[in-house]
Structure formats: structure tokens, C-alpha cells
Amino acid sequence: MDEEIAGAARQVQWKSYGKTLSLLAFQSFGVVYGDLSTSPLYVYRNSLSGRLNDYIDETTIFGLFSLIFWTFTLVPLLKYVIIVLSADDNGEGGTFALYSLLCRHAKFSLLPNQQAADEELSTYYQPGTDRTAVSSPFKRFLEKHRKLRTCLLLFVLFGACMVIGDGVLTPTISVLSAISGLQDPATSGLADGWIVFIACVVLVGLFALQHRGTHRVAFMFAPVVVLWLLGIGIIGLYNIIHWNPRIFVALSPHYIVKFFKRTGRDGWISLGGVLLAITGTEAMFADLGHFTAASIRLAFVGVIYPCLVLQYMGQAAFLSKNMSAVYNSFYLSVPSPLFWPVFVIATLAAIVGSQAIISATFSIVKQCLALGCFPRVKVVHTSRWIHGQIYIPEINWILMVLCLAVALGFRDITVIGNAYGLACIAVMFVTTYLMSLVIIFVWQKNVLISLLFLIFFGAVEGAYLSAAVMKVPQGGWAPIALALVFMSIMYVWHYGTRRKYLFDLQNKVSMKWILNLGPSLGIMRVPGIGLIYTELVTGVPAIFSHFVTNLPAFHQVLVFVCVKSVPVPYVPVDERYLIGRIGPREYRMYRCIVRYGYKDVQKDDENFENHLVMSIARFIQMEAEESASSGRSYESSPEGRMAVVHTTDTTGTGLVVRDSVDGGGGTSQQLTRSSKSETLRSLQSIYELESVGSVSRRRRVRFQIDEEERVDPQVRDELSDLLDAKEAGVAYIIGHSYVKARKNSNFLKTFAINYAYSFLRKNCRGPSVTLHIPHISLIEVGMIYYV
């Protein structure tokens, strides 16, 4: 009986799993496969352009199809679906996920403010990782040489820049190829100028819709992509039967040998067009975080692979009997009655394919931002339910301008295809190299297995890369130029930020000096909480002494806040806050480190002040309990100790949280015990009424000490001071730094810091905007950094 019940439960569980898997697989068509599924629009057109036109016959076309088939089988199916999809980072995929895994399993990270406490995060190591494994000589060699780690970061950034290049070229070629169906004299016979104009209008509309959230549009169009795939699969099957059923013999790799024997070097150059059949493959791995590996595999093996193989086979069968139709082979191979429905669906599918890569570009820029390799930009979270869905206005409009420039500048699908192919194969090559390192350091497999992976797939992709490089003069220069521009921006920003951090590290205030000042710090302690933002995870920043020197007064409670990125995709909310004490208890100085993953988005509706007060209160209680149980005080260490503090519940804080009486308008009850003057309070209430849209999102609460709970007198005094300070108001103190190169610096460093880095800092978002600091509470302290 028990076995029957268990069997029935398993059956229900499998049914539920099957439904979820099927739903995710269906949704993945609208997000992951839009780009890959629109490749048949332009693959044969690009491959058979140029000198290969002189060799067009049945043998050449059969050989070309055989190349497409085996490329499609080896790279998307074998490399990505079977191997690479298994190398996820807590469910996340893409170039940065691989780099993040490597940084955690070997000391490759160049982020300067990493701590040992970060390794205790639950998402830091993958389940089953052997932390006691003996370090290999190869690993020690890479960790020892900083230049090699820098080269690895530059390699990853190069891949990221090529993805941004994809974000420019994919919408352009997809939309242009779809609209080019109107060139056929049998339909409308529009001239090239009109085709480009219509494509530009569609592109402007596409980028104008981005602020609404990419997943809304993509999920809406998932049925369109499925309909498109089934349609082109059926059309391909019709063409095989109608035009040339012998095309099945071209599945033999023997036809690849015959192709190269006949075409020689010209055939090799045509590989730049063949690789367009696998563009969009990287999206399967990059968008892994929104789905599961199983759902992406199911969609590819069940629908994508058979439908696209049938379509490429059908186009080849059509071309083998209609060799003059190369200039627009896809639309000419579509039976006349189906032209307009296919044209409409092709245009919609091209838009969906563009959506996916634009979304991926936003994610890549956000990840570069987390690594300290991109100027600060506004990141908008566009979905309440789907974590990680973002929109970046500045990048969106830059991409739109670049897309229009490419469309108007090149006006030729073949030339754009040359650029597009080079960008895609470069990203795949970066993934192959990083994957070979993951096999050694993360999966802890033999070096020979890693070498086999690298040599086999590196050779396949190297062949396509060499063909794409040959087309640099014919448009292939575009992604290289884009990559160089973005690489320069990223490197200058990373270099300037790192030099600024090192200056802070070398010029931090001595703890001995602070301790000698006494509990009052030698200044007037005024009511309120002062949040001093710094990038340092230890020590007191120079901004503190600079402020005190010029204005000898500070708040009764000081909190040094560091908001930093950790090389994990997401940091659980309960593990986000690290709280510690600076100096003895009576100094009322604390440190708060807020940790975010490279996919985390800081929402502007989070009430940071309330979380902070709760975290410090919990830390005070934890410290008192541990001191009582161990019989020793933690105050002996000037820096104190750091502890992870949970913020999701209020138990163990000694505080009671009550909602404020007012609903967000008028003077807050938080100010009832404030020491501010009537004038200041009236000014604050006016400001809150004017900015009611942003203030109303914050939950207004009042903290009280729990009278029912037995609290140590010292702890009660400290909590009372903390609550008094909170009710008096919170001030956010942030450095407004001017970074200058030292006078003895060489020309390159002077130019990079004084001009390039300075220009980027002036034209990007300020730190107060990216940290969502309320303007009324902001104090900026000017400082000059000579780096």
C-alpha cells in the first residue's frame, strides 16, 4: 500500500515537473531562440556571395549544406547543449558566469575589496565542491602572475565588447533581411533605399519599446517564433520533396571534402557566411538564468534542430535547381501563396531575435558595472517577478544610434553579415577558452580532458574565425572598431577606479589616531546618524578626517558603509549585510558592508535606513550574547569583528517595529523627538510633499525598545542612542572626488587619468544616483586624489 502511494506521489511529481518544463521550453522560444531561428534569412545569400558565385553548381550547394549541417551539429548541439550548459553559475550562464566561477575557485579576481567572509556565502561554492583539493602547479602559476590575471580579465572584457557589438549588428541584419523580402519584383519590387528606410523605422520602434521590459515583449512573441519555426520547417520539407530529394546524400561529410577540393581558398573564405547559421547560439548559455538547462535542451532538440535542418536542406534543394535565385534565396524558395504570411511572421521573428540580444547587452553592461569596468549608468528593474530583467536608458539609445548608423552606412546585408559573423565567432572562442579553464579548476578534471575540449572546438571555431578575419576589409572591421572603443572605455574606467581605491587604501586614517581622540573624537557629536560611504572594507577613509578638519562636528552615531560587488550572481537577502564595530562601544562607530552579486539590482524602493538600524541592533545583541557566553569582550580589537546579520525578521534585536501613523504625507512621526529646529522640520515636510511619488514608496516605521524582553543595561543604552539618532535624522556623506595624475606621471597615465577618466566621471551618473541616496539628506565632501 505504501509503495502504491509513493508511486502515485512520484507520478504526480513527474507530471508537475513535465508541465513546468514544457512551459519553460515554450517561453524560451521568445527569449533565447529568436536570433538563431532567423538565420535562414541570410545564410545562403552571404555564403554564396563574392568569388563563390563562380563555382555555383549542385556539388558546391550540396557541400555548402553539408558544412552548415555539421557546423550546426558540432557547435550548438554538441558544444553548447551537451557540455557548456552544464557549467552554470548557480543557474546563471554567459561569459561572466564562467569568469565568476573561475574567480571563486582560483584567485583570479582583480576586485580589490574582496574578503575572506565572502567565501562563506551559500552561493559562493557549487554543491559538491571539494575545498580541500590540492592546488595544481598550473593554478599556482596563474594565481602568482598578476599580468596573466589581467590578461584573463581583458580577454573576458573583449568577449563582453563583442556581445555589445552583437547588440548593434543583430537587430540591423535581422530586420534588414526580413524587410528585404519586399525587393522581389513579384511582390512590391521596392528599391534598396525604401528597404533601408522601412528597416530604420522598425529599428527606432524596437528601441523605443525597450523601457517596457524585454520579457513582456519576448513572452508575447513566443508563439510567433514557434509558428515561424514550424512554418519554415514545413516549407523546407516541401522544397526537398518538390525540388531535389537527393539533397539527403549531402548529410555525408564527404561532400565537405568535395566542396573544398573544388573551391579551394574561395571556399575557405565562404566559411564567414556559413558561421551565420550558428549566430545566436551563445544566447542559449547567456540566457540560462531565466530558464533551466533542461528546458533549453528540450526546446533545441525537440523543435529548433529539426526545423532549422529541414529549412537549410530545403533551401539547398531549391538552389540546386534555381541557381540564379541566390540573391534572395529564402523568400524565392517560399511558395507564392505563402509569401505575405511568411513575410509578416519573419519580420516579427526578427524583432524577437533583436529583443534577446538587446536584453543580453543590458545584462553584460550591468555585469561590467559590477566588476568596476564600466562607467556608472542608470539600471532600471523592469519586472517584479523575473529577477535580473533590466533596462539601461543610456545604452539603449547608444545602441539605437549605432544600429541606424550601420544600416545607413553599409546598406548591404552581405557586408553587415561579415561584421556580424566575426562578432559572434569571437564570443564563442572566448567561451571555449574559459570553458577549458572551468573543466580544470571548477570541475577538477584532468588537464588532458580540458586540452581535448580546447583543441577540438578551438580548431573548429578557429577555422571560422580565420575566414571571418579575411573579411575585415569588407565590413568585418566594424565589430573590431566597436570593441576597441568599448574596451578603451572599460580599461580606462577600471584603471582610474583601481588607482583611486589604492589611494584610499594608502591614505586611510590611523585607528591609533582615532582612539587617541576619545569617545567624542575630539569634535562636537550632534544628534543623528551619519552614513559615510566608502569603498574600503577595513579602516577609516581619508574623507572622514578631511570632513572633521574642515567642519569639527559629526553625528552621535557613525556608520561607515561600503556597497560592494561579490563574484556570485546573487547574494541572498539574509546574507547581504555584514556588520561590525569600529573602536570601543562608547564611540558609537560601526561598519556596514552591503554585498551584491553581479546580477543583483539595487532597487530604489528598498528602505535602507530601516534595514540598517535593524541590522546594527541585531549585531549589538549578538555581540553581547557571545561576549557573555565566551566571557571575553570583542572590544579589544580596534576593528572589531564582522558578522552576517539577517534582515528579514526582527526577532533577537530587542526592538519593536510599528508603522508610522501618517501614510506618507505631512510631517513624519519619526521627527517627533527630533532635535531639528521648527524651520528645518517644515522644510523637510515641504520637500516630502513635493516628492511624494518617491517618498510614498518607502515604508514609514517607528522603532521602540521591547520592554518585555530582558536587555542588558549597556545594550539598552546603546540601542536607545541608536533609536534617538535614527529619529533625529539620517545624513548620507559621500566623497565628491577629483582624481588627478601625479606631476611625475608619464604621458599615457596623465592622459588616461586627467582627460579620459575625468571625462567619463563627468558624463556618467553620480554615485549618489546609483546608490539611490535621497537628495535632501546628501552631504558631499570634495577631495582631490593625486594618483
JSON list of C-alpha atoms in Angstrom, two decimals, residues 112 146 150 153-154 157 371-374 487-503 739-742 745-754 756-757 760 787:
[
{"chain": "A", "resi": 112, "resn": "PRO", "atom": "CA", "xyz": [40.30, 44.98, -4.71]},
{"chain": "A", "resi": 146, "resn": "ARG", "atom": "CA", "xyz": [49.18, 39.30, -11.84]},
{"chain": "A", "resi": 150, "resn": "THR", "atom": "CA", "xyz": [44.92, 40.97, -16.01]},
{"chain": "A", "resi": 153, "resn": "LEU", "atom": "CA", "xyz": [40.11, 39.92, -17.42]},
{"chain": "A", "resi": 154, "resn": "LEU", "atom": "CA", "xyz": [40.91, 41.74, -20.69]},
{"chain": "A", "resi": 157, "resn": "LEU", "atom": "CA", "xyz": [36.05, 42.14, -21.45]},
{"chain": "A", "resi": 371, "resn": "LEU", "atom": "CA", "xyz": [33.26, 44.40, -11.93]},
{"chain": "A", "resi": 372, "resn": "GLY", "atom": "CA", "xyz": [34.16, 48.10, -11.81]},
{"chain": "A", "resi": 373, "resn": "CYS", "atom": "CA", "xyz": [34.82, 48.05, -15.56]},
{"chain": "A", "resi": 374, "resn": "PHE", "atom": "CA", "xyz": [32.10, 50.39, -16.85]},
{"chain": "A", "resi": 487, "resn": "MET", "atom": "CA", "xyz": [37.46, 48.20, -24.43]},
{"chain": "A", "resi": 488, "resn": "SER", "atom": "CA", "xyz": [39.18, 51.59, -24.11]},
{"chain": "A", "resi": 489, "resn": "ILE", "atom": "CA", "xyz": [36.28, 52.96, -22.05]},
{"chain": "A", "resi": 490, "resn": "MET", "atom": "CA", "xyz": [36.24, 49.87, -19.81]},
{"chain": "A", "resi": 491, "resn": "TYR", "atom": "CA", "xyz": [40.00, 49.76, -19.30]},
{"chain": "A", "resi": 492, "resn": "VAL", "atom": "CA", "xyz": [40.30, 53.50, -18.53]},
{"chain": "A", "resi": 493, "resn": "TRP", "atom": "CA", "xyz": [37.41, 53.28, -16.05]},
{"chain": "A", "resi": 494, "resn": "HIS", "atom": "CA", "xyz": [38.81, 50.16, -14.38]},
{"chain": "A", "resi": 495, "resn": "TYR", "atom": "CA", "xyz": [42.32, 51.68, -14.20]},
{"chain": "A", "resi": 496, "resn": "GLY", "atom": "CA", "xyz": [41.12, 55.01, -12.77]},
{"chain": "A", "resi": 497, "resn": "THR", "atom": "CA", "xyz": [38.79, 53.34, -10.24]},
{"chain": "A", "resi": 498, "resn": "ARG", "atom": "CA", "xyz": [41.53, 50.99, -9.08]},
{"chain": "A", "resi": 499, "resn": "ARG", "atom": "CA", "xyz": [44.09, 53.81, -8.69]},
{"chain": "A", "resi": 500, "resn": "LYS", "atom": "CA", "xyz": [41.53, 55.79, -6.66]},
{"chain": "A", "resi": 501, "resn": "TYR", "atom": "CA", "xyz": [40.90, 52.76, -4.41]},
{"chain": "A", "resi": 502, "resn": "LEU", "atom": "CA", "xyz": [44.64, 52.27, -3.84]},
{"chain": "A", "resi": 503, "resn": "PHE", "atom": "CA", "xyz": [44.95, 55.97, -2.88]},
{"chain": "A", "resi": 739, "resn": "VAL", "atom": "CA", "xyz": [41.17, 62.48, -9.50]},
{"chain": "A", "resi": 740, "resn": "LYS", "atom": "CA", "xyz": [44.46, 63.88, -10.87]},
{"chain": "A", "resi": 741, "resn": "ALA", "atom": "CA", "xyz": [47.63, 62.19, -12.05]},
{"chain": "A", "resi": 742, "resn": "ARG", "atom": "CA", "xyz": [50.79, 62.95, -10.07]},
{"chain": "A", "resi": 745, "resn": "SER", "atom": "CA", "xyz": [53.42, 60.66, -14.20]},
{"chain": "A", "resi": 746, "resn": "ASN", "atom": "CA", "xyz": [54.20, 59.69, -17.80]},
{"chain": "A", "resi": 747, "resn": "PHE", "atom": "CA", "xyz": [52.15, 60.98, -20.74]},
{"chain": "A", "resi": 748, "resn": "LEU", "atom": "CA", "xyz": [49.90, 57.90, -21.08]},
{"chain": "A", "resi": 749, "resn": "LYS", "atom": "CA", "xyz": [48.94, 57.89, -17.41]},
{"chain": "A", "resi": 750, "resn": "THR", "atom": "CA", "xyz": [48.36, 61.66, -17.40]},
{"chain": "A", "resi": 751, "resn": "PHE", "atom": "CA", "xyz": [46.12, 61.43, -20.47]},
{"chain": "A", "resi": 752, "resn": "ALA", "atom": "CA", "xyz": [44.21, 58.41, -19.09]},
{"chain": "A", "resi": 753, "resn": "ILE", "atom": "CA", "xyz": [43.55, 59.98, -15.66]},
{"chain": "A", "resi": 754, "resn": "ASN", "atom": "CA", "xyz": [43.34, 63.75, -16.32]},
{"chain": "A", "resi": 756, "resn": "ALA", "atom": "CA", "xyz": [39.81, 60.19, -20.38]},
{"chain": "A", "resi": 757, "resn": "TYR", "atom": "CA", "xyz": [38.85, 59.13, -16.83]},
{"chain": "A", "resi": 760, "resn": "LEU", "atom": "CA", "xyz": [33.91, 59.63, -18.15]},
{"chain": "A", "resi": 787, "resn": "VAL", "atom": "CA", "xyz": [47.14, 59.06, -8.09]}
]
